[in-house]
Amino acid sequence: MHIGSFDILFRRAIGFVGVMLVLSLLIFLLARVVPGDPARIALGPSATQAQVEAMREQMGLDDPIIVQYVNYVAGALRGDLGHSLISGKPVMREIAELLPATLELVVVTLLLIIVISVPLGVMTARYRNTWIDNCGRFFSIVGVTMPSFLFAILLQLIAANFIPGWPLLGRVDHAFSLPDGPTGLLLVDSLVHGRGDIFVNALQHIAFPALALAMAGIGQVTRITRSSMIEHQRRDHVLTLQSFGVPDRVIVFRYLLKLSSIAPLTIMGLEFASLIGNAFVVEMVFAWGGFASYGLEAILQKDINAVMAVVLVSGMFFIVANLAIDLVLMVIDPRMRFREAR
């Protein structure tokens, strides 16, 4: 790797730490100003005042605010984000059990976005102002404007009426005994353990939730890919290639697609983090039982420790996903690497 790349990685790593510290501070302060005593929430309304005072001391809520924050950051560095005020279990253990389900859903959703939107964007740009372009743009507008829960309900109705026996709830049929690790991702673990039957069943279960969640991203990326392709088609180097008789197929797949992928990749980096946070509605419709619905339940029950952990983990994924996208973009477009190195 070029020495400039190490400098860029080092600077991005420092930035990652700084952003995480700022995020943790904001989450901590917001949690402390939210109405409601965490000790009272943990013990319930029947607890005596003496029990609440004892719990406050045990949770460190009587310490100065700066001491509480330092203890919180130190615990986070050890992987300890406290206990759930509702279940009493370590928050990180609960998140570790539920996060793979949401990550699997988000990864399949991103794959669907890439597989559908990029070819659709190229097709609509290639056949601009034709019926193909009009259909593609209509599809994009519908995907962006309709909320994901409406797609989820619509897909459930379609399956119930036209695809008898198609699984609509959960990650896999109850008749299957789930493979024991190693990743928690059913599609991966079933293949690792050689269980093709579980893989097919899990794929059926995830198809509609992922498609419902992907529709907005498909609409956005299709429109951006189309616009970017049209913009680059007018560049001098493309016109020069066309004047030399280079086939359109070669121009599109060898030159235009690479240049036009920068904007869609940036959108997909942002989309990855937003999918984790926005997946809760689809998870609830399909009884998916993942990290996003856990976060929603934590908010409704005022489980402050769980809410803080969910926001912190979501923020970490957001920062890591954008860092990864930036590195990919620097590989695709060397000009970005040079700008960063200066």
CSV table of C-alpha atoms in Angstrom, one decimal:
chain,number,residue,atom,x,y,z
A,1,MET,CA,0.0,0.0,0.0
A,2,HIS,CA,1.2,3.5,-0.8
A,3,ILE,CA,2.7,5.4,2.1
A,4,GLY,CA,0.1,8.1,1.6
A,5,SER,CA,-2.6,5.5,2.1
A,6,PHE,CA,-1.3,4.8,5.6
A,7,ASP,CA,-1.4,8.5,6.4
A,8,ILE,CA,-5.0,8.7,5.3
A,9,LEU,CA,-5.9,5.5,7.3
A,10,PHE,CA,-4.2,6.9,10.4
A,11,ARG,CA,-6.0,10.3,10.1
A,12,ARG,CA,-9.3,8.5,9.6
A,13,ALA,CA,-8.7,6.3,12.6
A,14,ILE,CA,-8.0,9.4,14.8
A,15,GLY,CA,-11.2,10.9,13.4
A,16,PHE,CA,-13.1,7.7,14.2
A,17,VAL,CA,-12.0,7.9,17.8
A,18,GLY,CA,-12.9,11.6,18.1
A,19,VAL,CA,-16.3,11.1,16.6
A,20,MET,CA,-17.1,8.2,18.9
A,21,LEU,CA,-16.1,10.2,21.9
A,22,VAL,CA,-18.3,13.1,20.9
A,23,LEU,CA,-21.1,10.7,20.2
A,24,SER,CA,-20.8,9.0,23.5
A,25,LEU,CA,-20.7,12.4,25.3
A,26,LEU,CA,-23.9,13.5,23.5
A,27,ILE,CA,-25.7,10.2,24.2
A,28,PHE,CA,-24.6,10.3,27.9
A,29,LEU,CA,-25.8,13.9,28.4
A,30,LEU,CA,-29.1,13.3,26.6
A,31,ALA,CA,-29.7,10.2,28.8
A,32,ARG,CA,-29.1,12.2,31.9
A,33,VAL,CA,-31.6,15.0,31.0
A,34,VAL,CA,-34.4,12.6,30.0
A,35,PRO,CA,-37.2,12.7,32.6
A,36,GLY,CA,-37.4,9.6,34.8
A,37,ASP,CA,-35.1,8.1,37.4
A,38,PRO,CA,-33.2,5.1,36.0
A,39,ALA,CA,-33.1,3.5,39.5
A,40,ARG,CA,-36.9,3.8,39.9
A,41,ILE,CA,-37.4,2.4,36.4
A,42,ALA,CA,-35.1,-0.6,37.2
A,43,LEU,CA,-36.9,-1.4,40.5
A,44,GLY,CA,-40.5,-0.6,39.4
A,45,PRO,CA,-43.2,1.5,41.0
A,46,SER,CA,-43.6,-0.7,44.1
A,47,ALA,CA,-40.0,-0.1,45.3
A,48,THR,CA,-39.5,1.9,48.5
A,49,GLN,CA,-37.5,5.2,48.5
A,50,ALA,CA,-34.7,3.5,50.5
A,51,GLN,CA,-34.4,0.8,47.8
A,52,VAL,CA,-34.3,3.4,45.1
A,53,GLU,CA,-31.6,5.3,47.0
A,54,ALA,CA,-29.6,2.1,47.4
A,55,MET,CA,-30.0,1.4,43.7
A,56,ARG,CA,-28.9,4.9,42.7
A,57,GLU,CA,-25.7,4.4,44.8
A,58,GLN,CA,-25.1,1.0,43.2
A,59,MET,CA,-25.5,2.5,39.7
A,60,GLY,CA,-23.2,5.4,40.5
A,61,LEU,CA,-25.9,8.0,39.8
A,62,ASP,CA,-24.9,10.0,42.9
A,63,ASP,CA,-21.4,10.6,41.6
A,64,PRO,CA,-20.5,13.9,39.8
A,65,ILE,CA,-21.5,13.9,36.2
A,66,ILE,CA,-17.9,13.9,34.9
A,67,VAL,CA,-17.1,10.8,37.0
A,68,GLN,CA,-20.2,9.1,35.7
A,69,TYR,CA,-19.1,9.8,32.1
A,70,VAL,CA,-15.6,8.6,32.6
A,71,ASN,CA,-16.9,5.4,34.2
A,72,TYR,CA,-19.3,5.0,31.2
A,73,VAL,CA,-16.5,5.4,28.6
A,74,ALA,CA,-14.2,3.1,30.6
A,75,GLY,CA,-17.0,0.5,30.7
A,76,ALA,CA,-17.7,0.9,27.0
A,77,LEU,CA,-14.0,0.3,26.2
A,78,ARG,CA,-14.3,-3.0,28.2
A,79,GLY,CA,-17.4,-3.9,26.3
A,80,ASP,CA,-19.6,-3.2,29.3
A,81,LEU,CA,-22.5,-0.8,28.6
A,82,GLY,CA,-24.4,-1.5,31.7
A,83,HIS,CA,-27.5,-3.6,32.4
A,84,SER,CA,-30.9,-3.3,30.9
A,85,LEU,CA,-33.2,-1.5,33.4
A,86,ILE,CA,-36.1,-3.8,32.3
A,87,SER,CA,-34.6,-7.3,31.9
A,88,GLY,CA,-31.6,-6.8,34.3
A,89,LYS,CA,-29.3,-8.5,31.8
A,90,PRO,CA,-26.1,-7.0,30.4
A,91,VAL,CA,-27.0,-4.8,27.4
A,92,MET,CA,-24.1,-6.0,25.3
A,93,ARG,CA,-25.1,-9.6,25.7
A,94,GLU,CA,-28.7,-8.8,24.6
A,95,ILE,CA,-27.4,-6.8,21.6
A,96,ALA,CA,-24.9,-9.5,20.7
A,97,GLU,CA,-27.8,-12.0,20.5
A,98,LEU,CA,-30.0,-9.8,18.3
A,99,LEU,CA,-27.5,-7.8,16.2
A,100,PRO,CA,-26.7,-10.7,13.7
A,101,ALA,CA,-30.3,-10.9,12.7
A,102,THR,CA,-30.4,-7.2,11.7
A,103,LEU,CA,-27.0,-7.3,10.1
A,104,GLU,CA,-28.0,-10.3,8.0
A,105,LEU,CA,-31.2,-8.4,6.9
A,106,VAL,CA,-29.2,-5.2,6.1
A,107,VAL,CA,-26.5,-7.0,4.2
A,108,VAL,CA,-29.1,-8.9,2.0
A,109,THR,CA,-30.9,-5.5,1.6
A,110,LEU,CA,-27.8,-3.8,0.3
A,111,LEU,CA,-27.1,-6.7,-2.1
A,112,LEU,CA,-30.6,-6.3,-3.5
A,113,ILE,CA,-30.1,-2.5,-3.8
A,114,ILE,CA,-26.9,-3.1,-5.8
A,115,VAL,CA,-28.2,-5.9,-7.9
A,116,ILE,CA,-31.4,-4.1,-8.9
A,117,SER,CA,-30.6,-0.4,-8.9
A,118,VAL,CA,-27.2,-0.3,-10.7
A,119,PRO,CA,-28.4,-2.2,-13.8
A,120,LEU,CA,-31.7,-0.2,-13.7
A,121,GLY,CA,-29.8,3.1,-13.5
A,122,VAL,CA,-27.6,2.1,-16.4
A,123,MET,CA,-30.6,1.0,-18.5
A,124,THR,CA,-32.6,4.2,-17.9
A,125,ALA,CA,-29.5,6.3,-18.8
A,126,ARG,CA,-28.7,4.2,-21.9
A,127,TYR,CA,-32.3,4.4,-23.2
A,128,ARG,CA,-33.0,7.9,-22.0
A,129,ASN,CA,-36.5,9.4,-22.8
A,130,THR,CA,-37.8,6.0,-23.9
A,131,TRP,CA,-40.5,3.8,-22.3
A,132,ILE,CA,-37.7,2.0,-20.5
A,133,ASP,CA,-36.5,5.3,-18.9
A,134,ASN,CA,-40.1,6.3,-18.0
A,135,CYS,CA,-40.8,2.9,-16.3
A,136,GLY,CA,-37.5,3.1,-14.4
A,137,ARG,CA,-38.1,6.6,-13.2
A,138,PHE,CA,-41.6,5.8,-12.2
A,139,PHE,CA,-40.3,2.7,-10.2
A,140,SER,CA,-37.7,4.9,-8.6
A,141,ILE,CA,-40.2,7.6,-7.5
A,142,VAL,CA,-42.5,4.9,-6.0
A,143,GLY,CA,-39.6,3.3,-4.1
A,144,VAL,CA,-38.5,6.7,-2.6
A,145,THR,CA,-41.9,8.0,-1.7
A,146,MET,CA,-43.7,5.0,-0.3
A,147,PRO,CA,-42.6,4.1,3.3
A,148,SER,CA,-41.1,0.7,3.8
A,149,PHE,CA,-43.8,-0.6,6.1
A,150,LEU,CA,-46.4,-0.1,3.3
A,151,PHE,CA,-44.2,-2.3,1.1
A,152,ALA,CA,-43.9,-4.8,3.9
A,153,ILE,CA,-47.7,-5.1,4.3
A,154,LEU,CA,-48.2,-5.1,0.5
A,155,LEU,CA,-45.7,-8.0,0.1
A,156,GLN,CA,-47.4,-9.9,2.9
A,157,LEU,CA,-50.8,-9.5,1.2
A,158,ILE,CA,-49.4,-10.7,-2.1
A,159,ALA,CA,-47.8,-13.7,-0.5
A,160,ALA,CA,-50.9,-14.6,1.4
A,161,ASN,CA,-53.1,-14.4,-1.7
A,162,PHE,CA,-50.9,-15.7,-4.5
A,163,ILE,CA,-48.0,-17.7,-2.9
A,164,PRO,CA,-49.6,-20.2,-0.5
A,165,GLY,CA,-47.1,-21.6,2.0
A,166,TRP,CA,-44.6,-18.8,1.6
A,167,PRO,CA,-43.1,-18.0,5.1
A,168,LEU,CA,-44.0,-14.5,6.3
A,169,LEU,CA,-42.9,-14.4,10.0
A,170,GLY,CA,-39.6,-15.0,11.7
A,171,ARG,CA,-36.1,-16.0,10.4
A,172,VAL,CA,-36.7,-19.7,9.9
A,173,ASP,CA,-39.4,-22.3,10.4
A,174,HIS,CA,-39.8,-23.6,14.0
A,175,ALA,CA,-39.4,-27.2,12.7
A,176,PHE,CA,-35.6,-26.5,12.2
A,177,SER,CA,-33.0,-26.7,14.9
A,178,LEU,CA,-30.8,-23.6,14.4
A,179,PRO,CA,-27.1,-24.2,13.7
A,180,ASP,CA,-24.8,-23.3,16.6
A,181,GLY,CA,-22.7,-20.4,15.3
A,182,PRO,CA,-20.2,-19.4,14.4
A,183,THR,CA,-21.5,-16.0,13.1
A,184,GLY,CA,-25.2,-15.8,14.1
A,185,LEU,CA,-26.0,-15.2,10.4
A,186,LEU,CA,-28.4,-18.0,9.5
A,187,LEU,CA,-27.5,-17.9,5.8
A,188,VAL,CA,-23.8,-18.3,6.6
A,189,ASP,CA,-24.1,-20.7,9.5
A,190,SER,CA,-26.4,-23.0,7.6
A,191,LEU,CA,-23.8,-23.3,4.8
A,192,VAL,CA,-21.0,-23.7,7.2
A,193,HIS,CA,-22.8,-26.7,8.8
A,194,GLY,CA,-23.8,-28.1,5.5
A,195,ARG,CA,-27.6,-27.5,6.1
A,196,GLY,CA,-28.9,-26.6,2.7
A,197,ASP,CA,-32.5,-27.1,3.9
A,198,ILE,CA,-32.1,-24.4,6.5
A,199,PHE,CA,-30.3,-22.1,4.0
A,200,VAL,CA,-33.2,-22.3,1.5
A,201,ASN,CA,-35.8,-21.8,4.3
A,202,ALA,CA,-33.9,-18.8,5.7
A,203,LEU,CA,-33.6,-17.4,2.2
A,204,GLN,CA,-37.3,-17.6,1.8
A,205,HIS,CA,-37.9,-15.9,5.1
A,206,ILE,CA,-35.5,-13.0,4.4
A,207,ALA,CA,-36.6,-12.3,0.8
A,208,PHE,CA,-39.6,-10.1,1.5
A,209,PRO,CA,-38.3,-8.2,4.5
A,210,ALA,CA,-35.1,-7.4,2.6
A,211,LEU,CA,-37.1,-6.3,-0.5
A,212,ALA,CA,-39.4,-4.1,1.6
A,213,LEU,CA,-36.5,-2.5,3.3
A,214,ALA,CA,-34.6,-2.1,0.0
A,215,MET,CA,-37.2,-0.3,-2.0
A,216,ALA,CA,-36.3,3.3,-0.9
A,217,GLY,CA,-32.6,2.6,-1.5
A,218,ILE,CA,-33.3,1.1,-4.9
A,219,GLY,CA,-35.2,4.2,-5.9
A,220,GLN,CA,-32.4,6.6,-4.7
A,221,VAL,CA,-29.5,4.7,-6.2
A,222,THR,CA,-31.3,4.2,-9.5
A,223,ARG,CA,-31.9,7.9,-9.9
A,224,ILE,CA,-28.4,8.8,-8.9
A,225,THR,CA,-26.8,6.2,-11.1
A,226,ARG,CA,-28.9,7.4,-14.0
A,227,SER,CA,-28.0,11.1,-13.5
A,228,SER,CA,-24.3,10.3,-13.0
A,229,MET,CA,-24.3,8.1,-16.2
A,230,ILE,CA,-25.9,10.9,-18.3
A,231,GLU,CA,-23.5,13.5,-16.9
A,232,HIS,CA,-20.5,11.4,-17.8
A,233,GLN,CA,-21.8,10.6,-21.2
A,234,ARG,CA,-21.3,14.2,-22.2
A,235,ARG,CA,-17.7,14.4,-21.1
A,236,ASP,CA,-15.0,14.9,-23.8
A,237,HIS,CA,-13.2,11.7,-23.2
A,238,VAL,CA,-16.4,9.7,-23.8
A,239,LEU,CA,-17.3,11.7,-26.9
A,240,THR,CA,-13.7,11.0,-28.1
A,241,LEU,CA,-14.1,7.2,-27.5
A,242,GLN,CA,-17.4,7.3,-29.4
A,243,SER,CA,-15.8,9.2,-32.3
A,244,PHE,CA,-13.2,6.5,-32.6
A,245,GLY,CA,-15.9,3.9,-32.9
A,246,VAL,CA,-15.5,2.2,-29.6
A,247,PRO,CA,-18.7,0.1,-29.0
A,248,ASP,CA,-21.2,1.6,-26.5
A,249,ARG,CA,-21.0,-1.7,-24.5
A,250,VAL,CA,-17.3,-1.2,-23.9
A,251,ILE,CA,-17.7,2.5,-23.0
A,252,VAL,CA,-20.5,1.8,-20.5
A,253,PHE,CA,-18.9,-1.1,-18.7
A,254,ARG,CA,-15.2,-0.2,-18.9
A,255,TYR,CA,-15.4,3.6,-18.4
A,256,LEU,CA,-18.8,5.1,-17.5
A,257,LEU,CA,-19.8,2.6,-14.9
A,258,LYS,CA,-16.6,3.1,-12.9
A,259,LEU,CA,-16.8,6.8,-13.0
A,260,SER,CA,-20.6,6.8,-12.3
A,261,SER,CA,-20.3,4.5,-9.3
A,262,ILE,CA,-18.8,7.2,-7.0
A,263,ALA,CA,-22.1,8.9,-6.1
A,264,PRO,CA,-24.1,5.7,-5.7
A,265,LEU,CA,-21.4,4.2,-3.4
A,266,THR,CA,-21.5,7.3,-1.2
A,267,ILE,CA,-25.3,6.9,-0.9
A,268,MET,CA,-25.0,3.2,-0.1
A,269,GLY,CA,-22.6,4.0,2.7
A,270,LEU,CA,-25.1,6.3,4.3
A,271,GLU,CA,-27.9,3.8,3.5
A,272,PHE,CA,-26.1,1.0,5.5
A,273,ALA,CA,-26.3,2.9,8.8
A,274,SER,CA,-29.8,4.2,8.2
A,275,LEU,CA,-31.0,0.7,7.4
A,276,ILE,CA,-29.9,-0.5,10.8
A,277,GLY,CA,-31.9,2.3,12.5
A,278,ASN,CA,-34.9,2.2,10.2
A,279,ALA,CA,-35.3,-1.6,10.0
A,280,PHE,CA,-37.5,-1.7,13.1
A,281,VAL,CA,-40.8,-1.3,11.3
A,282,VAL,CA,-40.0,-4.0,8.8
A,283,GLU,CA,-38.7,-6.2,11.7
A,284,MET,CA,-42.0,-5.7,13.6
A,285,VAL,CA,-44.2,-6.5,10.5
A,286,PHE,CA,-42.3,-9.7,9.8
A,287,ALA,CA,-41.6,-10.6,13.5
A,288,TRP,CA,-37.9,-10.6,12.7
A,289,GLY,CA,-36.7,-10.1,16.3
A,290,GLY,CA,-33.6,-8.1,15.6
A,291,PHE,CA,-31.5,-5.3,17.0
A,292,ALA,CA,-33.7,-2.5,15.5
A,293,SER,CA,-36.9,-3.7,17.1
A,294,TYR,CA,-34.9,-4.1,20.4
A,295,GLY,CA,-34.0,-0.4,20.2
A,296,LEU,CA,-37.6,0.5,19.6
A,297,GLU,CA,-38.8,-1.5,22.6
A,298,ALA,CA,-36.0,0.1,24.7
A,299,ILE,CA,-37.3,3.6,23.8
A,300,LEU,CA,-40.9,2.7,24.6
A,301,GLN,CA,-39.9,1.3,28.0
A,302,LYS,CA,-37.5,4.1,28.8
A,303,ASP,CA,-34.7,1.6,29.2
A,304,ILE,CA,-32.0,4.3,29.2
A,305,ASN,CA,-29.0,1.9,29.3
A,306,ALA,CA,-30.3,-0.1,26.3
A,307,VAL,CA,-31.1,3.1,24.3
A,308,MET,CA,-27.6,4.5,24.9
A,309,ALA,CA,-26.1,1.2,23.8
A,310,VAL,CA,-28.3,1.0,20.7
A,311,VAL,CA,-27.4,4.5,19.6
A,312,LEU,CA,-23.7,4.0,20.3
A,313,VAL,CA,-23.6,0.7,18.3
A,314,SER,CA,-25.6,2.3,15.4
A,315,GLY,CA,-23.2,5.3,15.4
A,316,MET,CA,-20.2,3.0,15.3
A,317,PHE,CA,-21.6,1.1,12.3
A,318,PHE,CA,-22.4,4.4,10.6
A,319,ILE,CA,-18.8,5.7,11.0
A,320,VAL,CA,-17.2,2.4,10.0
A,321,ALA,CA,-19.4,2.0,6.9
A,322,ASN,CA,-18.6,5.5,5.7
A,323,LEU,CA,-14.9,4.9,6.4
A,324,ALA,CA,-15.0,1.7,4.3
A,325,ILE,CA,-16.9,3.6,1.5
A,326,ASP,CA,-14.3,6.4,1.5
A,327,LEU,CA,-11.5,3.8,1.2
A,328,VAL,CA,-13.3,2.1,-1.7
A,329,LEU,CA,-13.8,5.5,-3.4
A,330,MET,CA,-10.2,6.3,-3.1
A,331,VAL,CA,-9.3,3.1,-4.8
A,332,ILE,CA,-11.8,3.7,-7.6
A,333,ASP,CA,-10.8,7.4,-8.1
A,334,PRO,CA,-7.1,8.2,-7.4
A,335,ARG,CA,-7.9,11.9,-7.4
A,336,MET,CA,-9.7,11.6,-4.1
A,337,ARG,CA,-6.6,9.9,-2.6
A,338,PHE,CA,-4.4,12.7,-3.7
A,339,ARG,CA,-6.8,15.3,-2.3
A,340,GLU,CA,-6.8,13.5,1.0
A,341,ALA,CA,-3.0,13.1,1.1
A,342,ARG,CA,-2.5,16.9,0.6
